[in-house]
């Protein structure tokens, strides 16, 4: 049995066609069903439905053999115990800094609100900017509006969330997409099954280019 960890929401929706090409179609729909383990049309594959930020943990500990997670989440978590063999090219967005519209340029020490603490620390250190990082779990866009921070580090896709909150994107930290990750022990123990799945995903992705 292969267990694949996927988060509900945009990654699940965008992963479905890729999985379907490999003959993996979940029997139940996580939008309407409270099951956390989903059987699929393949007897040898099941999905576990978890929070996006928990995917690397499940795969690292071998609770799932494979997982699909955003590069943002993988960088923030650290990649010990995981292989990252494939960029699936789904859930694409950008990790950016953003400020209030027309905010003056940041000089000296900066207060940054983000849920990507490690990434933000590394980014500002690489620029030689002293940053005080304030950890939030969501709604980062609010922080500069209420004086909690000068700047945020967050994901941007359409830019609509920033615009709706009188904010503007500043610097690109990195482009983000979701990756297939594999538990290192599973890669050895279940090599044939995992290699076959990887090859199928690669064929599907090659057709998309
Ligand atoms: P959690 O549920 O663990 O708090 P989350 O709410 O960030 O995580 P999602 O919103 O489903 O979970 O995001 C999952 C992944 O999708 C992110 O890690 C990122 O790689 C990508 N992503 C996030 N926001 C966007 C967006 N607006 N457009 C495209 N991709 C996005
Ligand atoms: C993400 C991100 C931004 C928004 C950016 O939030 O944290 O707030 O998407 O997308 P946009 O540029 O297209 O507006 P998400 O939709 O995942 O909400 P959440 O942070 O509350 O989970």
PDB file of N, CA and C and ligand atoms in Angstrom, residues 10 51 93-94 115-116 137-141 152-163 165, ligand 2:
ATOM      1  N   UNK A  10      -6.668  24.019  -2.466  1.00  0.00           N
ATOM      2  CA  UNK A  10      -6.136  24.229  -3.814  1.00  0.00           C
ATOM      3  C   UNK A  10      -5.159  23.133  -4.245  1.00  0.00           C
ATOM      4  N   UNK A  51      -3.550  19.073   7.001  1.00  0.00           N
ATOM      5  CA  UNK A  51      -3.202  20.486   6.802  1.00  0.00           C
ATOM      6  C   UNK A  51      -1.940  20.582   5.944  1.00  0.00           C
ATOM      7  N   UNK A  93       2.491  30.297  -7.128  1.00  0.00           N
ATOM      8  CA  UNK A  93       2.326  31.656  -6.605  1.00  0.00           C
ATOM      9  C   UNK A  93       3.718  32.212  -6.318  1.00  0.00           C
ATOM     10  N   UNK A  94       3.774  33.377  -5.714  1.00  0.00           N
ATOM     11  CA  UNK A  94       5.080  33.999  -5.417  1.00  0.00           C
ATOM     12  C   UNK A  94       5.153  34.344  -3.934  1.00  0.00           C
ATOM     13  N   UNK A 115       3.952  34.119   8.431  1.00  0.00           N
ATOM     14  CA  UNK A 115       3.976  32.773   9.000  1.00  0.00           C
ATOM     15  C   UNK A 115       5.228  32.020   8.540  1.00  0.00           C
ATOM     16  N   UNK A 116       6.023  32.670   7.656  1.00  0.00           N
ATOM     17  CA  UNK A 116       7.242  32.028   7.135  1.00  0.00           C
ATOM     18  C   UNK A 116       8.459  32.596   7.853  1.00  0.00           C
ATOM     19  N   UNK A 137      -0.312  33.429  12.067  1.00  0.00           N
ATOM     20  CA  UNK A 137      -0.791  32.173  11.477  1.00  0.00           C
ATOM     21  C   UNK A 137      -1.705  32.421  10.286  1.00  0.00           C
ATOM     22  N   UNK A 138      -1.994  33.688   9.977  1.00  0.00           N
ATOM     23  CA  UNK A 138      -2.836  34.016   8.827  1.00  0.00           C
ATOM     24  C   UNK A 138      -3.154  35.499   8.834  1.00  0.00           C
ATOM     25  N   UNK A 139      -3.917  35.953   7.840  1.00  0.00           N
ATOM     26  CA  UNK A 139      -4.324  37.352   7.719  1.00  0.00           C
ATOM     27  C   UNK A 139      -3.156  38.321   7.918  1.00  0.00           C
ATOM     28  N   UNK A 140      -2.018  37.971   7.334  1.00  0.00           N
ATOM     29  CA  UNK A 140      -0.802  38.802   7.478  1.00  0.00           C
ATOM     30  C   UNK A 140      -1.047  40.232   7.001  1.00  0.00           C
ATOM     31  N   UNK A 141      -1.906  40.363   5.957  1.00  0.00           N
ATOM     32  CA  UNK A 141      -2.135  41.677   5.337  1.00  0.00           C
ATOM     33  C   UNK A 141      -2.633  42.712   6.346  1.00  0.00           C
ATOM     34  N   UNK A 152       5.140  42.710   5.382  1.00  0.00           N
ATOM     35  CA  UNK A 152       4.794  41.295   5.559  1.00  0.00           C
ATOM     36  C   UNK A 152       5.586  40.454   4.551  1.00  0.00           C
ATOM     37  N   UNK A 153       5.712  39.190   4.856  1.00  0.00           N
ATOM     38  CA  UNK A 153       6.185  38.211   3.869  1.00  0.00           C
ATOM     39  C   UNK A 153       5.038  37.225   3.701  1.00  0.00           C
ATOM     40  N   UNK A 154       4.487  37.157   2.478  1.00  0.00           N
ATOM     41  CA  UNK A 154       3.318  36.287   2.259  1.00  0.00           C
ATOM     42  C   UNK A 154       3.289  35.818   0.807  1.00  0.00           C
ATOM     43  N   UNK A 155       2.384  34.895   0.546  1.00  0.00           N
ATOM     44  CA  UNK A 155       2.184  34.390  -0.807  1.00  0.00           C
ATOM     45  C   UNK A 155       1.284  35.346  -1.577  1.00  0.00           C
ATOM     46  N   UNK A 156       1.626  35.552  -2.836  1.00  0.00           N
ATOM     47  CA  UNK A 156       0.829  36.416  -3.707  1.00  0.00           C
ATOM     48  C   UNK A 156       0.550  35.642  -4.979  1.00  0.00           C
ATOM     49  N   UNK A 157      -0.722  35.649  -5.401  1.00  0.00           N
ATOM     50  CA  UNK A 157      -1.056  35.037  -6.701  1.00  0.00           C
ATOM     51  C   UNK A 157      -1.618  36.128  -7.600  1.00  0.00           C
ATOM     52  N   UNK A 158      -2.922  36.416  -7.480  1.00  0.00           N
ATOM     53  CA  UNK A 158      -3.517  37.465  -8.308  1.00  0.00           C
ATOM     54  C   UNK A 158      -3.171  38.866  -7.808  1.00  0.00           C
ATOM     55  N   UNK A 159      -2.807  38.974  -6.547  1.00  0.00           N
ATOM     56  CA  UNK A 159      -2.557  40.284  -5.941  1.00  0.00           C
ATOM     57  C   UNK A 159      -3.837  40.911  -5.381  1.00  0.00           C
ATOM     58  N   UNK A 160      -4.957  40.188  -5.526  1.00  0.00           N
ATOM     59  CA  UNK A 160      -6.242  40.758  -5.085  1.00  0.00           C
ATOM     60  C   UNK A 160      -6.306  40.981  -3.572  1.00  0.00           C
ATOM     61  N   UNK A 161      -5.712  40.074  -2.816  1.00  0.00           N
ATOM     62  CA  UNK A 161      -5.773  40.225  -1.349  1.00  0.00           C
ATOM     63  C   UNK A 161      -5.004  41.468  -0.920  1.00  0.00           C
ATOM     64  N   UNK A 162      -3.833  41.668  -1.503  1.00  0.00           N
ATOM     65  CA  UNK A 162      -3.061  42.869  -1.173  1.00  0.00           C
ATOM     66  C   UNK A 162      -3.847  44.122  -1.551  1.00  0.00           C
ATOM     67  N   UNK A 163      -4.375  44.129  -2.801  1.00  0.00           N
ATOM     68  CA  UNK A 163      -5.094  45.300  -3.299  1.00  0.00           C
ATOM     69  C   UNK A 163      -6.291  45.636  -2.406  1.00  0.00           C
ATOM     70  N   UNK A 165      -6.628  45.309   0.567  1.00  0.00           N
ATOM     71  CA  UNK A 165      -6.221  45.813   1.881  1.00  0.00           C
ATOM     72  C   UNK A 165      -5.247  46.977   1.786  1.00  0.00           C
TER      73      UNK A 165
HETATM   74  C1  LIG B   2      -3.193  33.062   0.332  1.00  0.00           C
HETATM   75  C2  LIG B   2      -2.130  34.054   0.808  1.00  0.00           C
HETATM   76  C3  LIG B   2      -2.741  35.392   0.439  1.00  0.00           C
HETATM   77  C4  LIG B   2      -3.584  35.052  -0.768  1.00  0.00           C
HETATM   78  C5  LIG B   2      -2.913  35.579  -1.995  1.00  0.00           C
HETATM   79  O1  LIG B   2      -4.210  33.015   1.281  1.00  0.00           O
HETATM   80  O2  LIG B   2      -1.869  33.918   2.191  1.00  0.00           O
HETATM   81  O3  LIG B   2      -3.515  35.920   1.481  1.00  0.00           O
HETATM   82  O4  LIG B   2      -3.664  33.620  -0.887  1.00  0.00           O
HETATM   83  O5  LIG B   2      -3.658  35.278  -3.131  1.00  0.00           O
HETATM   84  P1  LIG B   2      -4.063  36.462  -4.168  1.00  0.00           P
HETATM   85  O6  LIG B   2      -2.806  37.187  -4.488  1.00  0.00           O
HETATM   86  O7  LIG B   2      -4.631  35.723  -5.353  1.00  0.00           O
HETATM   87  O8  LIG B   2      -5.080  37.315  -3.504  1.00  0.00           O
HETATM   88  P2  LIG B   2      -5.323  31.875   1.250  1.00  0.00           P
HETATM   89  O9  LIG B   2      -6.272  32.068   0.114  1.00  0.00           O
HETATM   90  O10 LIG B   2      -4.640  30.526   1.274  1.00  0.00           O
HETATM   91  O11 LIG B   2      -6.048  32.113   2.596  1.00  0.00           O
HETATM   92  P3  LIG B   2      -5.510  31.706   4.042  1.00  0.00           P
HETATM   93  O12 LIG B   2      -4.143  32.330   4.205  1.00  0.00           O
HETATM   94  O13 LIG B   2      -6.537  32.292   4.936  1.00  0.00           O
HETATM   95  O14 LIG B   2      -5.451  30.186   4.054  1.00  0.00           O
END
